[in-house]
Short mmCIF file of C-alpha atoms and ligand atoms in Angstrom, two decimals:
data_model
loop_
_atom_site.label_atom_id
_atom_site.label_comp_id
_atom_site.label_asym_id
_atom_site.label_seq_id
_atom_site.Cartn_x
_atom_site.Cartn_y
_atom_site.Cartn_z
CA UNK A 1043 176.24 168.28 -20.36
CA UNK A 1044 177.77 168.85 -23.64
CA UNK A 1045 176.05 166.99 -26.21
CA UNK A 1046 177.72 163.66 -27.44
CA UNK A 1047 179.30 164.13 -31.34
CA UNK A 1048 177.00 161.89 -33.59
CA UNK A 1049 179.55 159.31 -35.01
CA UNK A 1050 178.74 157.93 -38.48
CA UNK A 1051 177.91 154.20 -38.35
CA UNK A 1052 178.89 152.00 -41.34
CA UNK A 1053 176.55 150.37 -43.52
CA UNK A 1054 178.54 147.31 -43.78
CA UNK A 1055 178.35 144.64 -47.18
CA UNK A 1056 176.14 142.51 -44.95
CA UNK A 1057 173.32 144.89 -42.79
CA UNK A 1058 173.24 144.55 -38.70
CA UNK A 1059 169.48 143.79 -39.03
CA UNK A 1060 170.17 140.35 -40.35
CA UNK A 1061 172.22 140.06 -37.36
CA UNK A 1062 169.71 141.44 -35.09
CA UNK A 1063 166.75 138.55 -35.08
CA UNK A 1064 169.80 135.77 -35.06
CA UNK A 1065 169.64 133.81 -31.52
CA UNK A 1066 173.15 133.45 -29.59
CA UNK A 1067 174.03 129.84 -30.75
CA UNK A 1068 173.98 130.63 -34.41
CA UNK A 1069 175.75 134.21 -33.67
CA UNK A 1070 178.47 132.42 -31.83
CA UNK A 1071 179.33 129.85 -34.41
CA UNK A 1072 179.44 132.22 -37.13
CA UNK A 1073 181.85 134.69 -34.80
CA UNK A 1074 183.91 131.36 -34.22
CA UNK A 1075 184.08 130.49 -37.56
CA UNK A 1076 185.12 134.15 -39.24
CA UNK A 1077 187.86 134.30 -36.05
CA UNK A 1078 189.20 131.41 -37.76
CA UNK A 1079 189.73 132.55 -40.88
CA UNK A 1080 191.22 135.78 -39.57
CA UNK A 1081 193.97 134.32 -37.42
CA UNK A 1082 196.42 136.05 -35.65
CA UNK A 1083 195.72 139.04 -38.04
CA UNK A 1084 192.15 140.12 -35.56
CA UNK A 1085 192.89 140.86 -32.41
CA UNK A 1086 189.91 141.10 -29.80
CA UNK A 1087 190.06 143.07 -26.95
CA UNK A 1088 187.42 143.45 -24.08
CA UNK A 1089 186.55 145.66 -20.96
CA UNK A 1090 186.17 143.73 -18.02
CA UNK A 1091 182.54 145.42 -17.23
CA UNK A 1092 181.44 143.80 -20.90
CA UNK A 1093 178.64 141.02 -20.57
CA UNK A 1094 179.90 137.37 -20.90
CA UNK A 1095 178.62 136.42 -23.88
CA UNK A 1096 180.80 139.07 -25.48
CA UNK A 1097 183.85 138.74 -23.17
CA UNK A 1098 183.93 134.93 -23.88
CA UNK A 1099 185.17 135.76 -27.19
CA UNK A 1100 187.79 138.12 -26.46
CA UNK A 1101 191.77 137.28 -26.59
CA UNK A 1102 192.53 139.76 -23.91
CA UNK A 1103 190.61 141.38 -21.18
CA UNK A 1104 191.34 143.43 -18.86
CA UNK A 1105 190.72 147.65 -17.06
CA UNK A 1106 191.72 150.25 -19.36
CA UNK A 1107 195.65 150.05 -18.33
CA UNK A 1108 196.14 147.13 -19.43
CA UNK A 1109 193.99 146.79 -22.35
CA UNK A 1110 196.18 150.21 -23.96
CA UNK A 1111 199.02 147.77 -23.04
CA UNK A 1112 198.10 145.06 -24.70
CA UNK A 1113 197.06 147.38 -27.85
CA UNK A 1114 200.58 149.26 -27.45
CA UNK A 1115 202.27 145.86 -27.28
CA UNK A 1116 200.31 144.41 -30.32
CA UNK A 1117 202.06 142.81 -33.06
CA UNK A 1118 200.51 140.65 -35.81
CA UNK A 1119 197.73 141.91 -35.72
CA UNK A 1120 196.14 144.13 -38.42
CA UNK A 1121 192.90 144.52 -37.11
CA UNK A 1122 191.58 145.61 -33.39
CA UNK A 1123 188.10 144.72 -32.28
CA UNK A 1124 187.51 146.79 -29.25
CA UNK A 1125 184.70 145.29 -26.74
CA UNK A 1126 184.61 148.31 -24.81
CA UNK A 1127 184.05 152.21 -25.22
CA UNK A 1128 184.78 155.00 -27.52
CA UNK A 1129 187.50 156.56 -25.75
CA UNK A 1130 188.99 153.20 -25.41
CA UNK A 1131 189.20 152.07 -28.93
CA UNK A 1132 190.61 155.60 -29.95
CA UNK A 1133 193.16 155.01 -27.20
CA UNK A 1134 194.05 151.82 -28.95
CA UNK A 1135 194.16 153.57 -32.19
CA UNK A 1136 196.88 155.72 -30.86
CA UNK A 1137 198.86 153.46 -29.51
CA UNK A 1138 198.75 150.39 -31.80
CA UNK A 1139 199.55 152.92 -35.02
CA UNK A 1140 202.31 155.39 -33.12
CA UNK A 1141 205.35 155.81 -35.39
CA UNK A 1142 207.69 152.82 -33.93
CA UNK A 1143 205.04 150.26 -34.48
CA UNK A 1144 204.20 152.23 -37.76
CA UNK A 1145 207.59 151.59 -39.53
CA UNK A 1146 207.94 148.03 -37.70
CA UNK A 1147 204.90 147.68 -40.03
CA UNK A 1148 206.19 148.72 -43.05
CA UNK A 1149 203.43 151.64 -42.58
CA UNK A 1150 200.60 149.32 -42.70
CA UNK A 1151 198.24 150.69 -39.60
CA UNK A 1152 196.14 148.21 -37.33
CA UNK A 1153 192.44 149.25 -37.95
CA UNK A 1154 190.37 149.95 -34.83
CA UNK A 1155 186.88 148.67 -34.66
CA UNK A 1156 184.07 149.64 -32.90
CA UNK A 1157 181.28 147.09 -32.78
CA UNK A 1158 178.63 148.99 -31.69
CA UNK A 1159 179.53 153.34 -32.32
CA UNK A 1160 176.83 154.44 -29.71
CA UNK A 1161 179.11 152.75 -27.15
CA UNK A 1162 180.38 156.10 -25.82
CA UNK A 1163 180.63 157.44 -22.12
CA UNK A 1164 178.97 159.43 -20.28
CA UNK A 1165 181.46 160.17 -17.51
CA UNK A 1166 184.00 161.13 -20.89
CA UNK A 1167 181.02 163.56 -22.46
CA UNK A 1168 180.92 165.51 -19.25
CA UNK A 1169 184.20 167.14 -19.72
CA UNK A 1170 184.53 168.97 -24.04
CA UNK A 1171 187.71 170.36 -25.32
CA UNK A 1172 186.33 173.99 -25.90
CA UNK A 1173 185.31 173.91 -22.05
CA UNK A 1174 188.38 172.70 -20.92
CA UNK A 1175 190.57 175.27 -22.82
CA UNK A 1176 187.91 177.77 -21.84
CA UNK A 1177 188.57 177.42 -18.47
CA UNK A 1178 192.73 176.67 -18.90
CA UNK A 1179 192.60 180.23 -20.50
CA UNK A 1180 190.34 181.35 -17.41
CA UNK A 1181 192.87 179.89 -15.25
CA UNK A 1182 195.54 182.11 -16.72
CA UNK A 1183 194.43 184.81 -15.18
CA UNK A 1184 194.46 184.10 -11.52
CA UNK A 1185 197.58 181.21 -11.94
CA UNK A 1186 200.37 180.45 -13.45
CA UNK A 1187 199.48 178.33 -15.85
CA UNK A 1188 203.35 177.41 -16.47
CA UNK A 1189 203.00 175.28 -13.35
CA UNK A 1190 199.27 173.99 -13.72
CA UNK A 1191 199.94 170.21 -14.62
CA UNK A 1192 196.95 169.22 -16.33
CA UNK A 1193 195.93 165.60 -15.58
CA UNK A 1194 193.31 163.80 -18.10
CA UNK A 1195 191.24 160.28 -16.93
CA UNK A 1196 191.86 157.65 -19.40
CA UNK A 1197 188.16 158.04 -19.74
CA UNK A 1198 188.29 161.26 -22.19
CA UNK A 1199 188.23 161.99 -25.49
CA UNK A 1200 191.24 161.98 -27.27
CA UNK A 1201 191.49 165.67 -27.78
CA UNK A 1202 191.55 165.65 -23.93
CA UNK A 1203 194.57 164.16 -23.85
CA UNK A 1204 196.35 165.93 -26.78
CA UNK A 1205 195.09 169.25 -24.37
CA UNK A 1206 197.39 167.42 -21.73
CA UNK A 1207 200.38 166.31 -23.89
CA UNK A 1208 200.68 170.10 -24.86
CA UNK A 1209 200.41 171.24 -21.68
CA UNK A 1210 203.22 169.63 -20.23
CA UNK A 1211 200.25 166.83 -18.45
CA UNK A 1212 199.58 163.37 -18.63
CA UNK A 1213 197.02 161.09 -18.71
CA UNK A 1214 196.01 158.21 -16.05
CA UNK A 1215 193.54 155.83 -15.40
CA UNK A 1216 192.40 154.15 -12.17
CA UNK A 1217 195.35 152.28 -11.20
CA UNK A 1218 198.08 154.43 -11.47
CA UNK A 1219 196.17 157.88 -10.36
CA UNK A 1220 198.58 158.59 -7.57
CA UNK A 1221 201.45 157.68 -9.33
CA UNK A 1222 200.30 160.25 -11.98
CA UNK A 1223 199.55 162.76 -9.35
CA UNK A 1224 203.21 162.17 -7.50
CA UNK A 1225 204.73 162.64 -10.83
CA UNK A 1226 202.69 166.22 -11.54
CA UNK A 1227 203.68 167.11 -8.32
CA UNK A 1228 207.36 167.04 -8.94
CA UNK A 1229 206.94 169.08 -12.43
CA UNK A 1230 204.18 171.21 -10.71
CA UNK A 1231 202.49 173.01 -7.84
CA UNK A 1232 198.68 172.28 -9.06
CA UNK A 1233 196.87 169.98 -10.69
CA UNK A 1234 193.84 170.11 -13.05
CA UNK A 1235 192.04 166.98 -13.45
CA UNK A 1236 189.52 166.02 -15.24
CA UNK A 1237 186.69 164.71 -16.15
CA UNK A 1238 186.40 162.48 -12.75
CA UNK A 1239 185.86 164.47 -9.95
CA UNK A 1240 185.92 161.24 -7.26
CA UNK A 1241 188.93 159.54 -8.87
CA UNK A 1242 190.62 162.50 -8.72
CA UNK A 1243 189.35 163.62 -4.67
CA UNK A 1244 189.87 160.18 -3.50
CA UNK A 1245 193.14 159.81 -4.85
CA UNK A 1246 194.16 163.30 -3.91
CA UNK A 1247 193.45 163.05 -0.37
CA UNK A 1248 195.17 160.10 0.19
CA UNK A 1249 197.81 162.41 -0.43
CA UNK A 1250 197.24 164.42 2.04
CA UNK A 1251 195.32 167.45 -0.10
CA UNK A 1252 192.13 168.29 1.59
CA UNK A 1253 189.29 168.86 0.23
CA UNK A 1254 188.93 172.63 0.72
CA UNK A 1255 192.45 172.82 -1.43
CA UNK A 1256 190.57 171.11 -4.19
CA UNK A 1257 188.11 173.56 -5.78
CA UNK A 1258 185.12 171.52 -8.10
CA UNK A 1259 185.34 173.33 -11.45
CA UNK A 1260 182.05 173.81 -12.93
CA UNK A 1261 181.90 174.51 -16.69
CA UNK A 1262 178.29 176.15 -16.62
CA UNK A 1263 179.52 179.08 -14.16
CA UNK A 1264 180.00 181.92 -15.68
CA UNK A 1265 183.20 182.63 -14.09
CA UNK A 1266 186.51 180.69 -12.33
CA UNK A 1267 183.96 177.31 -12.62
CA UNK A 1268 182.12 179.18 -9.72
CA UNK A 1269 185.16 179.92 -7.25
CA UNK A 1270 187.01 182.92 -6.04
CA UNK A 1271 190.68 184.17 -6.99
CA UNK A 1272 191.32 183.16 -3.44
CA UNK A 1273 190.17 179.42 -3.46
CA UNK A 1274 191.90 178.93 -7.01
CA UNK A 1275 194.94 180.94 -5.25
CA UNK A 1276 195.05 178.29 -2.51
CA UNK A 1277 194.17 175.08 -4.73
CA UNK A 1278 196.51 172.24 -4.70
CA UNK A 1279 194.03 170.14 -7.34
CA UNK A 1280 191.10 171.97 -9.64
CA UNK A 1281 188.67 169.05 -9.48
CA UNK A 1282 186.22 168.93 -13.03
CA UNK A 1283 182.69 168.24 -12.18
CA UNK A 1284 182.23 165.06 -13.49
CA UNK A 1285 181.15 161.66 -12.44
CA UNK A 1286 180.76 157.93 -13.85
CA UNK A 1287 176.71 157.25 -13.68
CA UNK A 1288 177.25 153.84 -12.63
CA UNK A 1289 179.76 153.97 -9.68
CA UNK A 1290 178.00 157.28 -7.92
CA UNK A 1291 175.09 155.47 -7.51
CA UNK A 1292 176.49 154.08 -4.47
CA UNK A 1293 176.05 155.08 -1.17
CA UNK A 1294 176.92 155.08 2.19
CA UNK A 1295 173.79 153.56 3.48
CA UNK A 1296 174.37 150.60 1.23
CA UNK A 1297 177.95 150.49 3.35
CA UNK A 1298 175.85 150.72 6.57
CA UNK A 1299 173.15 147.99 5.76
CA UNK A 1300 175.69 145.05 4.44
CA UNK A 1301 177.85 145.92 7.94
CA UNK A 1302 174.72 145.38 10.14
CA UNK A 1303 173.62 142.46 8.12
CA UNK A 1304 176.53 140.72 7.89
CA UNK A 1305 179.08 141.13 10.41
CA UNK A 1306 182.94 141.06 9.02
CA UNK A 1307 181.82 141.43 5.55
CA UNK A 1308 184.95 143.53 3.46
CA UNK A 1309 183.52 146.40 1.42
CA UNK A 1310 185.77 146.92 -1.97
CA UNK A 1311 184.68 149.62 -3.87
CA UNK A 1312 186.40 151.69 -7.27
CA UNK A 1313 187.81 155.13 -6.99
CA UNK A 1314 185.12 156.45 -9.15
CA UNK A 1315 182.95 156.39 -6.09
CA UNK A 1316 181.66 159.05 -3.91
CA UNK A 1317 183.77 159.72 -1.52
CA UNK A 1318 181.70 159.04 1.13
CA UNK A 1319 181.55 155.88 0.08
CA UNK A 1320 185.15 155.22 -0.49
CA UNK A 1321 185.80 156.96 3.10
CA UNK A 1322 184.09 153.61 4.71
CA UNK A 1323 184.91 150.79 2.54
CA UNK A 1324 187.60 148.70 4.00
CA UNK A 1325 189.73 148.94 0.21
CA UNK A 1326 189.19 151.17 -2.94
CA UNK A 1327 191.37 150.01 -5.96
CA UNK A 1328 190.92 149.57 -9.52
CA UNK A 1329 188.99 146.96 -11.49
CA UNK A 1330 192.78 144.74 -11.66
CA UNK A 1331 192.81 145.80 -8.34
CA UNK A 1332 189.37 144.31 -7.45
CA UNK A 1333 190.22 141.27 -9.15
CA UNK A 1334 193.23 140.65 -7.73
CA UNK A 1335 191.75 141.35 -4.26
CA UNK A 1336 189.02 139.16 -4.68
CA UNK A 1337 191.40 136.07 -6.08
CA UNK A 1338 193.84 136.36 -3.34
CA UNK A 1339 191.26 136.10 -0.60
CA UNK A 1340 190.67 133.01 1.39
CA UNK A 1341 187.89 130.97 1.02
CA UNK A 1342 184.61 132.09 2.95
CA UNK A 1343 185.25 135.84 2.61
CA UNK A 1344 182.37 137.75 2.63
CA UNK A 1345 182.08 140.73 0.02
CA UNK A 1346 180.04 143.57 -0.87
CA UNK A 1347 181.33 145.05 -4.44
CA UNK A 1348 180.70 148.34 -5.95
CA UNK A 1349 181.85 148.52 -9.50
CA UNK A 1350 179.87 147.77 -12.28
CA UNK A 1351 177.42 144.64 -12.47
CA UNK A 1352 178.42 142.73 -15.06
CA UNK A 1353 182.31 142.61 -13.22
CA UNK A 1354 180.30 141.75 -10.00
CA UNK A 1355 178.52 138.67 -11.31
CA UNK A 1356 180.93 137.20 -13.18
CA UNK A 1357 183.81 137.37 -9.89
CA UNK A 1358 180.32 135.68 -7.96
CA UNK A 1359 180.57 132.52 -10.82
CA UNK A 1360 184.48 132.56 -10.50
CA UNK A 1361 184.36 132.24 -6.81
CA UNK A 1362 181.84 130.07 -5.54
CA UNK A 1363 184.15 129.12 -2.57
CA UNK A 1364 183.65 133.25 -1.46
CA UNK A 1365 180.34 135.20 -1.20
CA UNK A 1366 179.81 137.99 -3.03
CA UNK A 1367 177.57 140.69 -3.13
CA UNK A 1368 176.44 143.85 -4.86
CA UNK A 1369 176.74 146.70 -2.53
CA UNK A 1370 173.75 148.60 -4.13
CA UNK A 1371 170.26 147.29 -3.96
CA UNK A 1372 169.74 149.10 -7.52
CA UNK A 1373 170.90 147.77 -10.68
CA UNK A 1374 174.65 149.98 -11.58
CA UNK A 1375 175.20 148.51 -14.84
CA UNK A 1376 177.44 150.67 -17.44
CA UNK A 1377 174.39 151.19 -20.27
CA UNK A 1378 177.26 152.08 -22.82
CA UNK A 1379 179.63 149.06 -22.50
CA UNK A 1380 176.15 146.84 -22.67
CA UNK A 1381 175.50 148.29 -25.88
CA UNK A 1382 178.44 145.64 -27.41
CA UNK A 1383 176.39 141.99 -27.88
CA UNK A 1384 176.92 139.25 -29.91
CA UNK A 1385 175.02 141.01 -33.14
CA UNK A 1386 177.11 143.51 -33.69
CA UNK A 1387 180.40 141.58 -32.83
CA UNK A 1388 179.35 139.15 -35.45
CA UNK A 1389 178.48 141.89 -37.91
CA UNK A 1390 181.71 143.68 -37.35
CA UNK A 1391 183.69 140.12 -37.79
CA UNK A 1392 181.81 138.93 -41.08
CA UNK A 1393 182.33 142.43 -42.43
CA UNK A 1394 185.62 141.88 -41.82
CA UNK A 1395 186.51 138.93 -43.39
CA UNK A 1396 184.53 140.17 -46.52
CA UNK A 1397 187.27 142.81 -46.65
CA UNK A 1398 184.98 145.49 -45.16
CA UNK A 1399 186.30 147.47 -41.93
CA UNK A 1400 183.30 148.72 -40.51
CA UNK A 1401 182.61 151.50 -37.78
CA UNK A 1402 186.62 152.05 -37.78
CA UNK A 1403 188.13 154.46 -35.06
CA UNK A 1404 190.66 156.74 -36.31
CA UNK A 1405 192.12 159.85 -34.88
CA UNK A 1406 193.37 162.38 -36.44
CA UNK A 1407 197.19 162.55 -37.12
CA UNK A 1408 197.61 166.05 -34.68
CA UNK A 1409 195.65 164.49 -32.03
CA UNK A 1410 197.20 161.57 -31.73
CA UNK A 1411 200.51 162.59 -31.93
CA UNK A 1412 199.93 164.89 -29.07
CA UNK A 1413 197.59 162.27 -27.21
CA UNK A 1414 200.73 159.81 -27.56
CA UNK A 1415 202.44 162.13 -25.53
CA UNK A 1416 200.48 162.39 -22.68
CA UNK A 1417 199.82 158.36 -22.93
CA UNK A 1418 203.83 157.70 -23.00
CA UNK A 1419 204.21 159.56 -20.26
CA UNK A 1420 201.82 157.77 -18.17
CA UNK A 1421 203.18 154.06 -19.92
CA UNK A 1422 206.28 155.47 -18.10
CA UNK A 1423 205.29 156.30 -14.88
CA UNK A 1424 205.75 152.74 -13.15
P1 13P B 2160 189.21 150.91 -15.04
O1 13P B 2160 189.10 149.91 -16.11
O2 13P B 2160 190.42 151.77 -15.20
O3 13P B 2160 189.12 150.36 -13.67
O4 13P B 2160 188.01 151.97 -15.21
C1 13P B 2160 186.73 151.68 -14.92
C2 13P B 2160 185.84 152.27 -15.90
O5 13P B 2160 184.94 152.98 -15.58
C3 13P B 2160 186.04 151.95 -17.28
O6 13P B 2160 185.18 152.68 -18.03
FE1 SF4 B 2161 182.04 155.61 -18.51
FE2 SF4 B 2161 181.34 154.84 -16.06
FE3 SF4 B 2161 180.66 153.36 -18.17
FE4 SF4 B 2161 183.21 153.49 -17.38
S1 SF4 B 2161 181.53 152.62 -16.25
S2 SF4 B 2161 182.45 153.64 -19.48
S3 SF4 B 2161 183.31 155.64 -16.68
S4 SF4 B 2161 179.96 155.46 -17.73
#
C-alpha cells in the first residue's frame, strides 16, 4: 500500500494538549460558546459515520454527495470545519473556492479545516497518482486510451480526480455510481475505476458487465496489473484493487446467521461491500440511501445493517419503533473518521476565533482546477 503523505499539523495559539485532559461538558460549552461568536461566518460540516458527540455540533450532515453540495452551495460562510476525512475536506476546498463563488466573494476564499489531519483513508491511500498514471500509460499500449473513461471514487485524493478531469473522466461517489458509469458509457467503451474495487463490481454488474469483463488491476504486478492483452482486450471496466477496511469486513455468513435467526429480517448493506455480500442482501444503496430506507419503513421492521457503526447505532436510537441490528458480530467502525472528537473540534474552533486557521486544507491551484472538472461533471449528472 502506498504510504500515506505525512501532513503538517498546526501548532495552534492555544496547544491541543490543553484540550486533551478537558471532559465533554466543559469541551462542549466552550465549542458552543466560540460557534457563537463566529456566526454564520463557520460553517460545520459532518460525515454521517462521525460519533455523536461530534455530529451533534454540526450544521449539516450528510454522505459525501451531499456534503460537496452543501460546501458547493455555501455562502456566508468564510470558514469550513470538516467532521469527516481528508479527501473530503479537500473536496470542499475545491468546490467552496471554484472561480464563480471566488468572484461572488470578492476573492476572499472559504478556509477548509481539518480538526484532526491524521483523519485520512485508507480505502483513498490504496490507489497513488504515480500508480495510476503508471498503469494509464501501461494501458496505452494494449487500448485505446482515447476511449478509456477514467472513473475516480469520491474517496481519492484530489490529484485522482484532476487525473480524471484530464482524461476526459469523472468522479462519483456511492449514490450516483451508475449514473456515472451510464454517462462513461455514452463517451466511452471502457471504464477505469478506481480506488473501490466493490463499488465499482457491484455497480457494474447491475449493468449487466460480468465479472470476467472486469479485470482487478493490481498496482504491485509487474505488468498489465497482472492480466493478459486478451482480458484487457475484452474488458468492459478495469477494476483497481482497492477496498474500504470497514465495509469488507462483512460477510456472507453474517447474511446467513441473521436469516436463520430471525426470519423476514431485511439485510441493507453499502456498495462498498463484497460482493458476495451485496449478492444476498435484500437492498444495497448508499449511506442517504440507508437512511432513507430505514425512515420510510414501517414500524416493526427487522434490520441487519452493514455500513459503518457509528451510522448503525445512531439509526437504532432514531428508531426505537424498528429493530436494528449490526450485520457483523465484529466491531466495523471507520478508525479514521473516529479520529475527529470533541478536543480537537474545540481546539480547531478556539483557534479560530483567536484569528488562527489551524490544520487548513488547501489544494493546489492546478489540481483543483482540473479536480473541479471532474466534480462538475458528476454535480451534473442527475
Ligand atoms: P458515502 O458517504 O458516499 O455513502 O460513502 C461512504 C464512505 O465510506 C465515506 O467514507
Ligand atoms: Fe475510507 Fe472506508 Fe473510512 Fe469511508 S469508511 S473513510 S472509505 S476507510
Amino acid at each position: 500500500m502506498p504510504i500515506a503523505p505525512v501532513l503538517p499539523v498546526s501548532p495552534g495559539k492555544f496547544p491541543l494538549s490543553d484540550y486533551k485532559p478537558l471532559a465533554n461538558a466543559e469541551l462542549n460549552r466552550r465549542i458552543e460558546a466560540a460557534r457563537k461568536q463566529l456566526g454564520s461566518r463557520l460553517l460545520i460540516l459532518g460525515h454521517h459515520y462521525q460519533q455523536d458527540e461530534v455530529i451533534e455540533h454540526a450544521d449539516l450532515r450528510g454522505d459525501s454527495y451531499q456534503l460537496s453540495q452543501m460546501a458547493a452551495d455555501s455562502k456566508d460562510c468564510r470558514t469550513i470545519i470538516f467532521c469527516g476525512v481528508h479527501f473530503m475536506a479537500e473536496t470542499a476546498d475545491i468546490l467552496a473556492n471554484r472561480p464563480e463563488k471566488l468572484a461572488e466573494r470578492a476573492d476572499q476564499r472559504v478556509s477548509v479545516i481539518l480538526p484532526d489531519m491524521a483523519a485520512g483513508c485508507s480505502m483513498a491511500d490504496m490507489a497513488a497518482i504515480a500508480q495510476v498514471e503508471d498503469a494509464w500509460d501501461q494501458l496505452g499500449e494494449v487500448i485505446d486510451t482515447n476511449e478509456l473513461i477514467p472513473v475516480t471514487y469520491i474517496n481519492s485524493a484530489a490529484s485522482l480526480k484532476a487525473f480524471c478531469g484530464k482524461h476526459g473522466g469523472i468522479v462519483c461517489t456511492s449514490s450516483n455510481a451508475a449514473a456515472v458509469l451510464e454517462w462513461s458509457f455514452q463517451r466511452g467503451k471502457r471504464v477505469f475505476f478506481f480506488p473501490d474495487q466493490h463499488l465499482g463490481r457491484n455497480t457494474a454488474l447491475t449493468m449487466g458487465i460480468t465479472n470476467a469483463q472486469m479485470p482487478v488491476w493490481n498496482p504491485y504486478e509487474e505488468e498489465l496489473g497482472g492480466h493478459t492483452d486478451e482480458a484487457i482486450e475484452n474488458s468492459r471496466v478495469i477494476l483497481w484493487q482497492g477496498h474500504c477496511s470497514v465495509h469488507q469486513m462483512f460477510r456472507p455468513e453474517h447474511v446467513h446467521q441473521f436469516r436463520e435467526k430471525h426470519p423476514g429480517i431485511k439485510i441493507l448493506v453499502h456498495p462498498e461491500c463484497p460482493q458476495e455480500v451485496n449478492d444476498i442482501a435484500d437492498i444495497s444503496g448508499s449511506t442517504s440511501k440507508i437512511l432513507k430506507t430505514v425512515e420510510a419503513a414501517p414500524p416493526g421492521t427487522k434490520w441487519a445493517i452493514g455500513t459503518e457503526l457509528h451510522l448503525v447505532n445512531r439509526l437504532k436510537k432514531e428508531h426505537p419503533e424498528q429493530e436494528i441490528f449490526f450485520l457483523s458480530p465484529v466491531v466495523c467502525m471507520c478508525a479514521t473518521m473516529y479520529r475527529i472528537d470533541l478536543a480537537h473540534l474545540a481546539w480547531s474552533i478556539e483557534n479560530l476565533v483567536a484569528g488562527e486557521v489551524v490544520n487548513k486544507i488547501e489544494v493546489d491551484p492546478e489540481t483543483a482546477h482540473y479536480s473541479l472538472v471532474a466534480l462538475e461533471r458528476m454535480l451534473e449528472v442527475r
